[in-house]
Short mmCIF file of C-alpha atoms in Angstrom, two decimals:
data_model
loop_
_atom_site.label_atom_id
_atom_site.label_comp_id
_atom_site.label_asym_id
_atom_site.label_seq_id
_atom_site.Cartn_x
_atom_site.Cartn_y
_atom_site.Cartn_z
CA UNK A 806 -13.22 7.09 35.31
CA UNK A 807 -16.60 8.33 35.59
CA UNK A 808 -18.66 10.09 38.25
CA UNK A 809 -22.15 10.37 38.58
CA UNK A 810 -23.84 13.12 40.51
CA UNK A 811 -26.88 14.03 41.47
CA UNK A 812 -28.18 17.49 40.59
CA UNK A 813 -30.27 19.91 43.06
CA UNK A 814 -32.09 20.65 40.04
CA UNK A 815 -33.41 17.98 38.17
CA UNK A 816 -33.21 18.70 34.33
CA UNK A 817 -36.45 18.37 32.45
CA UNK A 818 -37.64 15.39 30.58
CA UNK A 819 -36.63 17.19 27.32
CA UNK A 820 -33.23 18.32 28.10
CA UNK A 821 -32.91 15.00 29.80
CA UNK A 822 -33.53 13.49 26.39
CA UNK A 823 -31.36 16.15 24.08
CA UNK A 824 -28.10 15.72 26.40
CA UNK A 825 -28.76 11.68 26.17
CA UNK A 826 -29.09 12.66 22.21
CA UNK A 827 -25.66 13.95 21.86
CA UNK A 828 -23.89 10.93 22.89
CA UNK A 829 -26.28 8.62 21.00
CA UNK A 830 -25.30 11.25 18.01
CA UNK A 831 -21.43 10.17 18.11
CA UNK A 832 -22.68 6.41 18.24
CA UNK A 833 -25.06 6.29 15.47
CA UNK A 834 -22.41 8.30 13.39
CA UNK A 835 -19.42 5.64 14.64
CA UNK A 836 -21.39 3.15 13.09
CA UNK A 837 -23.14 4.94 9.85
CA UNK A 838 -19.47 5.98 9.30
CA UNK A 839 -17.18 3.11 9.26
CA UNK A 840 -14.24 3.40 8.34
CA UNK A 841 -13.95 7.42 8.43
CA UNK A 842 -13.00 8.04 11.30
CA UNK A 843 -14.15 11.78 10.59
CA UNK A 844 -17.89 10.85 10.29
CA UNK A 845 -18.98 10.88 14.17
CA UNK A 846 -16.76 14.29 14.89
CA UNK A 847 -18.54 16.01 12.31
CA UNK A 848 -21.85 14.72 14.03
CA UNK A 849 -21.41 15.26 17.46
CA UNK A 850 -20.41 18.85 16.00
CA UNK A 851 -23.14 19.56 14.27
CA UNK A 852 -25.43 18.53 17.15
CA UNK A 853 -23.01 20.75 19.59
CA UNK A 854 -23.71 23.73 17.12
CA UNK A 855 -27.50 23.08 16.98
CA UNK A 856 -27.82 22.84 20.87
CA UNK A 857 -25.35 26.17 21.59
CA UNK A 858 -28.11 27.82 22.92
CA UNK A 859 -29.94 25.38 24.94
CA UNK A 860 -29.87 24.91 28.68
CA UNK A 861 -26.36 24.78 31.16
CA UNK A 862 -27.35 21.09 31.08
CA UNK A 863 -27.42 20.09 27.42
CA UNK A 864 -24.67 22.65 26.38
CA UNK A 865 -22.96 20.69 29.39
CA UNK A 866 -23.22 17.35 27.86
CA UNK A 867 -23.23 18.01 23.94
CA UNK A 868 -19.12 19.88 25.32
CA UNK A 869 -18.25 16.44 26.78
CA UNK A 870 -19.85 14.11 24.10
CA UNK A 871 -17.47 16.59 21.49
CA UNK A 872 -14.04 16.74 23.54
CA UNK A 873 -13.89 12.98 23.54
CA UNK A 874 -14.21 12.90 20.00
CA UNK A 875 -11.86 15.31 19.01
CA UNK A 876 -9.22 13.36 21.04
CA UNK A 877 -10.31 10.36 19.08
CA UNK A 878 -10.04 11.91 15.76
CA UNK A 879 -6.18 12.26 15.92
CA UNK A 880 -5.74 8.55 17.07
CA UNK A 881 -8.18 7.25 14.72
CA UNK A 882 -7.05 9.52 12.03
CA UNK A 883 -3.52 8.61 12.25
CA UNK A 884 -4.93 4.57 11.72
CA UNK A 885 -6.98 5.46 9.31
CA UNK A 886 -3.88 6.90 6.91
CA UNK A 887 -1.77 4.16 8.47
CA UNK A 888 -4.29 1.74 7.07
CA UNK A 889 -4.98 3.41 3.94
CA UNK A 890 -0.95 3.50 2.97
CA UNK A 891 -0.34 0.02 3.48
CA UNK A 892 -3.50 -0.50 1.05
CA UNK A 893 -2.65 1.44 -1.50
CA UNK A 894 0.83 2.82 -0.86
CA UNK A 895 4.13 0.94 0.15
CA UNK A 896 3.97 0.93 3.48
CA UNK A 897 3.92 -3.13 4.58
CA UNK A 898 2.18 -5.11 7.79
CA UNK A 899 4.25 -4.63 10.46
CA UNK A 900 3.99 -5.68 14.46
CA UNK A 901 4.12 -1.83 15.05
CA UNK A 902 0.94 -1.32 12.77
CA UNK A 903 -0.99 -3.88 14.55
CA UNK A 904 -0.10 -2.74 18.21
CA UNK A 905 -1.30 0.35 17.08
CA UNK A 906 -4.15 -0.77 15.75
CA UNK A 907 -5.04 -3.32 18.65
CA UNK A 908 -4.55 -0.04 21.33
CA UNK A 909 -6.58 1.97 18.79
CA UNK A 910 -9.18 -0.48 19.13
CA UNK A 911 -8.96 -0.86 22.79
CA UNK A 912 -9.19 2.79 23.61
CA UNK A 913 -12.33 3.52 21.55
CA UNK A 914 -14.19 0.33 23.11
CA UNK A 915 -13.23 1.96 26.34
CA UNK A 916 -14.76 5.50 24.51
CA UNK A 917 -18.11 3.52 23.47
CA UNK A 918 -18.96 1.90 26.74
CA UNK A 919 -18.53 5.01 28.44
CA UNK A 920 -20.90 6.79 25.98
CA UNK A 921 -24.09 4.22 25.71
CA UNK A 922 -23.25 4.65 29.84
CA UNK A 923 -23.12 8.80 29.59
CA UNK A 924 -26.44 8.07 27.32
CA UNK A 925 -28.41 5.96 29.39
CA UNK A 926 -27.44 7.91 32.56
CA UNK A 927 -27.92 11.52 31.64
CA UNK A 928 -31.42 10.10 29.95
CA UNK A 929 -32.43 9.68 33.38
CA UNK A 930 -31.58 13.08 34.40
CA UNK A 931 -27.76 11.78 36.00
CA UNK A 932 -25.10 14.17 35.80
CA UNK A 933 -22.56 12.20 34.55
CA UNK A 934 -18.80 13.38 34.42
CA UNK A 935 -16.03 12.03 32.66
CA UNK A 936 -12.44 11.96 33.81
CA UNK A 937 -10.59 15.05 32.50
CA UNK A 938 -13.27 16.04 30.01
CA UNK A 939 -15.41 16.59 32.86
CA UNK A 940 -13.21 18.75 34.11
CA UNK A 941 -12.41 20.89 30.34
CA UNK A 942 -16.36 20.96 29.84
CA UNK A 943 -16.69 22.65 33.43
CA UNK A 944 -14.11 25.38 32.22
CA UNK A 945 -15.40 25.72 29.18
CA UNK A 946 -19.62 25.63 29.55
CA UNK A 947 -20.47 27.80 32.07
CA UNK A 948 -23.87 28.25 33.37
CA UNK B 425 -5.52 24.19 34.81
CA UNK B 426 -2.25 22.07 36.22
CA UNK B 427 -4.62 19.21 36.58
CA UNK B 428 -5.95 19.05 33.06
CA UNK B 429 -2.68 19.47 32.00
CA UNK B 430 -1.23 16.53 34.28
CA UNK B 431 -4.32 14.05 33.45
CA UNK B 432 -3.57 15.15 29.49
CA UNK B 433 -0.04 13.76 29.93
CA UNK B 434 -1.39 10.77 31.98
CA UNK B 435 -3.73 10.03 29.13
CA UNK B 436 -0.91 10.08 26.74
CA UNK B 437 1.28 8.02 28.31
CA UNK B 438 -0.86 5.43 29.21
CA UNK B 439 -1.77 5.36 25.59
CA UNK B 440 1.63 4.67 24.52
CA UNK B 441 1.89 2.66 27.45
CA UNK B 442 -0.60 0.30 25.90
CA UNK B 443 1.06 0.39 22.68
CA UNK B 444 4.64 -0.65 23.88
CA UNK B 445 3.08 -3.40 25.82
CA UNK B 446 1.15 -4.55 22.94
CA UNK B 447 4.12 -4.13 20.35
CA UNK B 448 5.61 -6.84 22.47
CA UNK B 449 3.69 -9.72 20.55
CA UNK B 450 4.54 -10.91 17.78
CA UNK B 451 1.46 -9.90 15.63
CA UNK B 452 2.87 -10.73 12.01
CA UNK B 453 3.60 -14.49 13.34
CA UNK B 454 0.65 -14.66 15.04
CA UNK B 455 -1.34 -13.86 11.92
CA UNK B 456 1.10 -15.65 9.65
CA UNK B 457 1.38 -12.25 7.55
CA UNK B 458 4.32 -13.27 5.43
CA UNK B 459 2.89 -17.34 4.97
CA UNK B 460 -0.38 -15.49 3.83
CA UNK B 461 1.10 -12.72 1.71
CA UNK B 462 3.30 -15.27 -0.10
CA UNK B 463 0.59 -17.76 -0.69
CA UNK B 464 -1.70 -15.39 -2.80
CA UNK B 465 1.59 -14.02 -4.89
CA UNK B 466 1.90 -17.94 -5.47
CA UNK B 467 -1.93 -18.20 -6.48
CA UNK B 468 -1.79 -15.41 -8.64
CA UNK B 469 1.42 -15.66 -10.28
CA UNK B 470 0.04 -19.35 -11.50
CA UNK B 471 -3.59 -18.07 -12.60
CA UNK B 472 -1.72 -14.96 -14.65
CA UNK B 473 0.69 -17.38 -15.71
CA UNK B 474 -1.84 -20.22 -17.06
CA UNK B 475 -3.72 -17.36 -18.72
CA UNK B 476 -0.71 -16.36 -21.02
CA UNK B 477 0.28 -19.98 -21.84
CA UNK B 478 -2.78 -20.48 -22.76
CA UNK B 479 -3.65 -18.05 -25.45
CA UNK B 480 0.05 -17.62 -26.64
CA UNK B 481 3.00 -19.60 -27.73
CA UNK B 482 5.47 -20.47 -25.42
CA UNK B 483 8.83 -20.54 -27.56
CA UNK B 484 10.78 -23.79 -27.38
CA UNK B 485 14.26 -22.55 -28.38
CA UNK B 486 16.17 -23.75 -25.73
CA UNK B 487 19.24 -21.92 -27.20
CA UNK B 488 17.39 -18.78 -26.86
CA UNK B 489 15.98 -19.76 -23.28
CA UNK B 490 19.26 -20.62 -21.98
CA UNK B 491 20.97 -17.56 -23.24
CA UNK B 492 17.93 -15.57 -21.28
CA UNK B 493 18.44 -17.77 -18.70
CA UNK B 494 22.52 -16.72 -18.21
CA UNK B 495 21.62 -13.01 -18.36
CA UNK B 496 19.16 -13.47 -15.44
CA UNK B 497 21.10 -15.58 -13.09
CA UNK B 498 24.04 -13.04 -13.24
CA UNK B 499 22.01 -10.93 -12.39
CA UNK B 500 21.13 -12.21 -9.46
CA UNK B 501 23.81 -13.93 -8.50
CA UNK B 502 25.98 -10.22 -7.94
CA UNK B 503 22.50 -9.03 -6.04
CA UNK B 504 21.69 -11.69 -3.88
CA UNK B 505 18.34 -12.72 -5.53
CA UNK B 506 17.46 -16.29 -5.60
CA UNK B 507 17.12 -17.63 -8.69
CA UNK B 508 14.51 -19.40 -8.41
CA UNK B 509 12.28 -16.83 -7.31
CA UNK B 510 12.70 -15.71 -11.00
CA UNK B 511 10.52 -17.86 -13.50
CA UNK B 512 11.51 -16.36 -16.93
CA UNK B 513 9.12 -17.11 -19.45
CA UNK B 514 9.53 -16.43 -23.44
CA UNK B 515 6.99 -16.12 -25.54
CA UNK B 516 6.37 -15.94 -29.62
CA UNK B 517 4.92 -12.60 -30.39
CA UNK B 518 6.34 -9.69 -32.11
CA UNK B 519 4.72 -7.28 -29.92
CA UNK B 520 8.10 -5.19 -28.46
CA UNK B 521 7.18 -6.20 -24.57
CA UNK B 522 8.15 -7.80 -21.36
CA UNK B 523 5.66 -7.45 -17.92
CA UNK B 524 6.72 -9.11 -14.74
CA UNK B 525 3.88 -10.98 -13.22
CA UNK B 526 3.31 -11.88 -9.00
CA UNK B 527 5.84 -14.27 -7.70
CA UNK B 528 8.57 -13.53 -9.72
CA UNK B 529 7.20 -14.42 -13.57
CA UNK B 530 8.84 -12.52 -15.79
CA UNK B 531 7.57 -12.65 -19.58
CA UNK B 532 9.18 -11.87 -22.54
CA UNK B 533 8.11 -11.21 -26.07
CA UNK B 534 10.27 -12.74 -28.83
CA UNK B 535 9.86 -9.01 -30.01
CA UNK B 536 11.97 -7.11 -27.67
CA UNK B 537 14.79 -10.05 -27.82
CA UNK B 538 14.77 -8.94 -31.87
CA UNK B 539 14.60 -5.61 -31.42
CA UNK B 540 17.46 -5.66 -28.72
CA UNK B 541 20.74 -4.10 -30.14
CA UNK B 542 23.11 -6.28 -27.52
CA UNK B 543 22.36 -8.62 -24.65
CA UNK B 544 23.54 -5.91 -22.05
CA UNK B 545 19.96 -3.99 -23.48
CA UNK B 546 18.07 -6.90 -23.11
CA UNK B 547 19.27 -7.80 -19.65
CA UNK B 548 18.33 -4.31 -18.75
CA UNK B 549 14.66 -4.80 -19.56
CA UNK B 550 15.24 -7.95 -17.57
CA UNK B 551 16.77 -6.22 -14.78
CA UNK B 552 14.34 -3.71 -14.76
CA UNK B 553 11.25 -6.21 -14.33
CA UNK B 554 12.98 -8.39 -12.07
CA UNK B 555 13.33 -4.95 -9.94
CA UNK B 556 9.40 -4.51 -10.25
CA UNK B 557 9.32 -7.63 -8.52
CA UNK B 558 11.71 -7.55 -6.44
CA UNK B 559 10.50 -4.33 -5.36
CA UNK B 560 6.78 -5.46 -4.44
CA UNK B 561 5.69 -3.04 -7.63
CA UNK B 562 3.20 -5.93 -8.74
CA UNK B 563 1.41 -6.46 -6.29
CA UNK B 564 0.92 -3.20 -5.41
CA UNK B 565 0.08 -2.37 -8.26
CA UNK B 566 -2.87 -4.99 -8.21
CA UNK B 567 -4.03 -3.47 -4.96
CA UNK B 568 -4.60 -0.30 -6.08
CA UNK B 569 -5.95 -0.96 -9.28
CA UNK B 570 -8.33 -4.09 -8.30
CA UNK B 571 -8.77 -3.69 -4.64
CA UNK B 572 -7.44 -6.30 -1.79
CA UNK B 573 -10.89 -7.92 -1.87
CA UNK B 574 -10.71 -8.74 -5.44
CA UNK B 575 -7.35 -10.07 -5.48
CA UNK B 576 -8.14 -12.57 -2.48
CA UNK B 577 -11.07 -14.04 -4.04
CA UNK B 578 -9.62 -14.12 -7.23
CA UNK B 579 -6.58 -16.01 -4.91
CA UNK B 580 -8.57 -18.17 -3.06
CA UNK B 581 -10.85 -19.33 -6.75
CA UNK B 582 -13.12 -17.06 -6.32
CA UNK B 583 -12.59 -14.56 -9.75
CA UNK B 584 -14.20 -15.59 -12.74
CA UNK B 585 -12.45 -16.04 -16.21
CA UNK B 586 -12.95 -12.71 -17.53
CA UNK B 587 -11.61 -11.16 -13.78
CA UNK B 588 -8.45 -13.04 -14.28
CA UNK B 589 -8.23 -11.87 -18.27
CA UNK B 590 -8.95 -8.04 -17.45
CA UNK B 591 -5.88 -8.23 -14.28
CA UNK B 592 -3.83 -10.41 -16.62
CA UNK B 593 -4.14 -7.76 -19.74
CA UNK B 594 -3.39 -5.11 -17.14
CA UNK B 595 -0.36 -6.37 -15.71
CA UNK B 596 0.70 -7.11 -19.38
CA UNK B 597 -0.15 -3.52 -21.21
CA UNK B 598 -0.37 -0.68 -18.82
CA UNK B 599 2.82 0.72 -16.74
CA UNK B 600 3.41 0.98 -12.94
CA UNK B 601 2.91 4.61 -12.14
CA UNK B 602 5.88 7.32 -13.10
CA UNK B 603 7.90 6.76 -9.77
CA UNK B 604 7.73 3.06 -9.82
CA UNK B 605 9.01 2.73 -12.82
CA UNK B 606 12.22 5.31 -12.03
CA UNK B 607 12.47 2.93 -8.53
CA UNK B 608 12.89 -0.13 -11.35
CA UNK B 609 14.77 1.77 -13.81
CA UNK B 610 17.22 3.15 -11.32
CA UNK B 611 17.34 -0.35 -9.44
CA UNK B 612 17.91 -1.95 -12.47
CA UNK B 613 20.74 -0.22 -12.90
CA UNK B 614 22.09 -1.13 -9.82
CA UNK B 615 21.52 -4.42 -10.04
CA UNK B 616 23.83 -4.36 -13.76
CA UNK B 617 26.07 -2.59 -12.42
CA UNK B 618 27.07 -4.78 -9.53
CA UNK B 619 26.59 -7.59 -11.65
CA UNK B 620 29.20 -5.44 -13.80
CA UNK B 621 27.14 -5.33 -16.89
CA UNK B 622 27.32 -1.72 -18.96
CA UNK B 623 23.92 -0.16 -18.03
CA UNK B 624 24.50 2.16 -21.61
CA UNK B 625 23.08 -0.32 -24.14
CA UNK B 626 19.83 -0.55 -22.03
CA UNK B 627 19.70 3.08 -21.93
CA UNK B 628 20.60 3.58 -25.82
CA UNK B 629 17.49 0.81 -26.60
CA UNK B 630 14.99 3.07 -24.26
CA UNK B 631 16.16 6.33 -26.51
CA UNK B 632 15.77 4.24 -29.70
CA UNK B 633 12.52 3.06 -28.71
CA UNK B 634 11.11 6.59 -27.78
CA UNK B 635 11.40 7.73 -31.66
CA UNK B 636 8.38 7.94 -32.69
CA UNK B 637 9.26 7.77 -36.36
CA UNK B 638 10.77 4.26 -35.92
CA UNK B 639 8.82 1.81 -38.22
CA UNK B 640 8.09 -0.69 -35.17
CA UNK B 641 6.81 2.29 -33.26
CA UNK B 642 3.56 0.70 -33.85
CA UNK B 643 4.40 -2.61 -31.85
CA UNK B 644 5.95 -0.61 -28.95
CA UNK B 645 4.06 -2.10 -26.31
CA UNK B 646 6.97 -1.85 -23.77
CA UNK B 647 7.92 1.55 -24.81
CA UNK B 648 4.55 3.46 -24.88
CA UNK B 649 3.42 1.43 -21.65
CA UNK B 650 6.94 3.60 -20.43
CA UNK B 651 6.26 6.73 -20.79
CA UNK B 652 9.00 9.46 -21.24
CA UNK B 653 11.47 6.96 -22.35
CA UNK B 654 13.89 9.91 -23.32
CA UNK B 655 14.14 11.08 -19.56
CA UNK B 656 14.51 7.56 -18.53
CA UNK B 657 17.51 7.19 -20.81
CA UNK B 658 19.05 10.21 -19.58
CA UNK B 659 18.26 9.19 -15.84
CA UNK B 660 19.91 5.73 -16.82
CA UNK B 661 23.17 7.19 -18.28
CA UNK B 662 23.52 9.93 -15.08
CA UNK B 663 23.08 6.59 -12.98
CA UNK B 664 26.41 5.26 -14.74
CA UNK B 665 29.90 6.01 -12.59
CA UNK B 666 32.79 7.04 -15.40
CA UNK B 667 35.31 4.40 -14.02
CA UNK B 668 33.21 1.53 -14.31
CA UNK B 669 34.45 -1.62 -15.82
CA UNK B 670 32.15 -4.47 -17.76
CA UNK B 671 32.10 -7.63 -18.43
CA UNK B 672 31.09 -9.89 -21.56
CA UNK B 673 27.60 -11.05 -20.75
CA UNK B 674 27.54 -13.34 -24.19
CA UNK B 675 29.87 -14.46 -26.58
CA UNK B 676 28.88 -12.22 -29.87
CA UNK B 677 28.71 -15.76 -32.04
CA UNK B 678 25.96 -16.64 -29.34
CA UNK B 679 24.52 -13.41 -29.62
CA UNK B 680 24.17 -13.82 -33.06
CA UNK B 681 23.03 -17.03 -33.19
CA UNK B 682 20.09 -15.96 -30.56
CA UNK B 683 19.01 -13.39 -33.27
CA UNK B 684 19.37 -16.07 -36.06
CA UNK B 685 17.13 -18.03 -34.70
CA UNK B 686 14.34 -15.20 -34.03
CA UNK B 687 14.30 -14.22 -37.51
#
């Protein structure tokens, strides 16, 4: 699910600290932003466009922190309505509303562990990589 | 680039994966949805209720009640509604109105039964809020205007007096939105004519009501809560098959009698 690696090049304590940043980003948004499930994309973005320019390392990480969002925005988007038109339109409770929501759940729990984990590691100068957004954020951020 | 692509459709599968596994329990039992959801109809359809017979008269004709009473349970006998879901309340006012209320109270104002030209009118106001309830229009209505987390407390004791008398003047004087009310029109309608009542009287009283020169214009509660009652008369009549045949909802000497009595 997630490798770690250790770089010939350690990154510096600052870029150590920025790449760490743009996973905390997407976390600190999750929570300021409940229920929107728009809020942390927008975040993470903004931090990606501030940090465009840095080093291979924090471009690296602020590419990764991003991709798993956007997949997250269409499943959390798509609850979010879901949610909203059994509120206030006439959509009802149903088993398939629930499953969804319960695998909704399940997947960004599985999204939030691995990014305090990406956070904490990459903090400490790790290279971590994510299953297939590891591998999009190599073809995508090159050095 | 075959890889990405491959773990992409992995991803998504396992996703729904998870889902169809999941969609395998029973989540509405589990949560008792339906128990829950009828509960807090029941709760609020007795607070709303209370309210009304409270600070009106409740009329005590049984003559009239019982004529009310036959239009309703043909009604639903020819559309498979229980009857006793409907609780059909009358009450003395002059006001030209009828609401439905949650859990199936329907109010009338001695009003509208006077201003009625024939029981097959009146029974179309009645069919029409029995389809606001039957359709879920009430409580949905509630939602959106209150919020879920007012309505529970308010359920579960928690709304003060004045909560209960905004939500009850709500339900009573402002109108579902424009397609709810052409869902109830239309499925009132349906409802008469399977119950082989002629939909035209109910549709000549909304085009009598919408004149706004009429002298009880002013006491048009129903009517201006309804708005464009012309279109709904004409949407009512278009609803109407040519061949249709109708029965005798009252005898005309009851009829008459009903009115006596009202006046």
């Amino acid at each position: 699910m997630i490798t770690e690696l250790r770089l010939d090049t350690l990154p510096t304590e600052h870029e150590a600290e920025k790449a760490s940043n743009s996973y905390l980003m997407s976390l600190v948004a999750l929570i300021g932003g409940l229920p929107l499930p728009i809020v942390n994309l927008i975040a993470t973005f903004f931090f990606f466009v501030a940090n465009r320019r840095g080093t291979y390392f924090v471009r690296w990480h602020c590419t990764q922190a991003l991709l798993s969002q956007v997949s997250l925005i269409f499943v959390n988007g798509f609850g979010f309505w879901w949610t909203m038109s059994i509120i206030f339109g006439d959509r009802s409770w149903s088993n398939a509303y629930f499953a969804y929501i319960f695998t909704l759940l399940l997947f960004n729990l599985i999204e939030f562990i691995a990014t305090v984990f990406s956070a904490v590691q990459t903090r400490k100068g790790i290279q971590v990589e994510w299953w297939l957004y590891g591998e999009i954020t190599h073809r995508l951020v090159k050095p | 680039m075959k890889g990405i692509i491959l773990k992409v459709a992995l991803l998504i599968t396992l996703f729904f994966g998870v889902y169809l596994l999941l969609f395998q329990i029973d989540w509405m039992q589990l949560f008792q949805i339906e128990s829950r959801k009828e509960s807090t109809e029941t709760k609020l359809g007795e607070l709303f209720w209370d309210f009304f017979k409270q600070n009106e008269t409740e009329l005590e004709s049984e003559l009239i009640y019982d004529s009310l009473d036959s239009l309703v349970k043909v009604l639903c006998k020819y559309n498979d509604i229980d009857r006793e879901s409907i609780k059909l309340h009358i009450l003395e006012k002059d006001e030209i109105n009828a609401f439905a209320l949650p859990d199936g109270h329907i109010v009338v104002f001695t009003g509208l039964i006077k201003e009625a030209e024939s029981p097959e009118a009146l029974t179309g106001v009645l069919a029409h809020e029995i389809a606001h309830d039957q359709l879920k229009h009430v409580m949905k209505k509630l939602v959106r205007e209150v919020g879920l987390s007012v309505l529970l407390s308010t359920a579960t004791g928690g709304g003060g007096a004045e909560t209960i008398k905004s939500m009850a003047k709500m339900l009573s004087s402002k109108a579902f939105d424009r397609e709810m009310e052409k869902e109830a029109d239309l499925e009132a309608v349906k409802y008469m004519l399977k119950a082989k009542i002629n939909p035209e009287d109910f549709a000549s009283f909304l085009y009598t009501l919408s004149d706004p020169h009429a002298e009880f214009s002013r006491q048009l509660a129903w009517i201006s809560t309804h708005p464009e009652s012309q279109e709904r008369a004409k949407y009512v009549l278009d609803a109407i098959p040519y061949d249709s045949q109708f029965r005798i909802l009252l005898h005309d000497s009851t009829w008459e009698e009903v009115k006596a009595e009202l006046h």
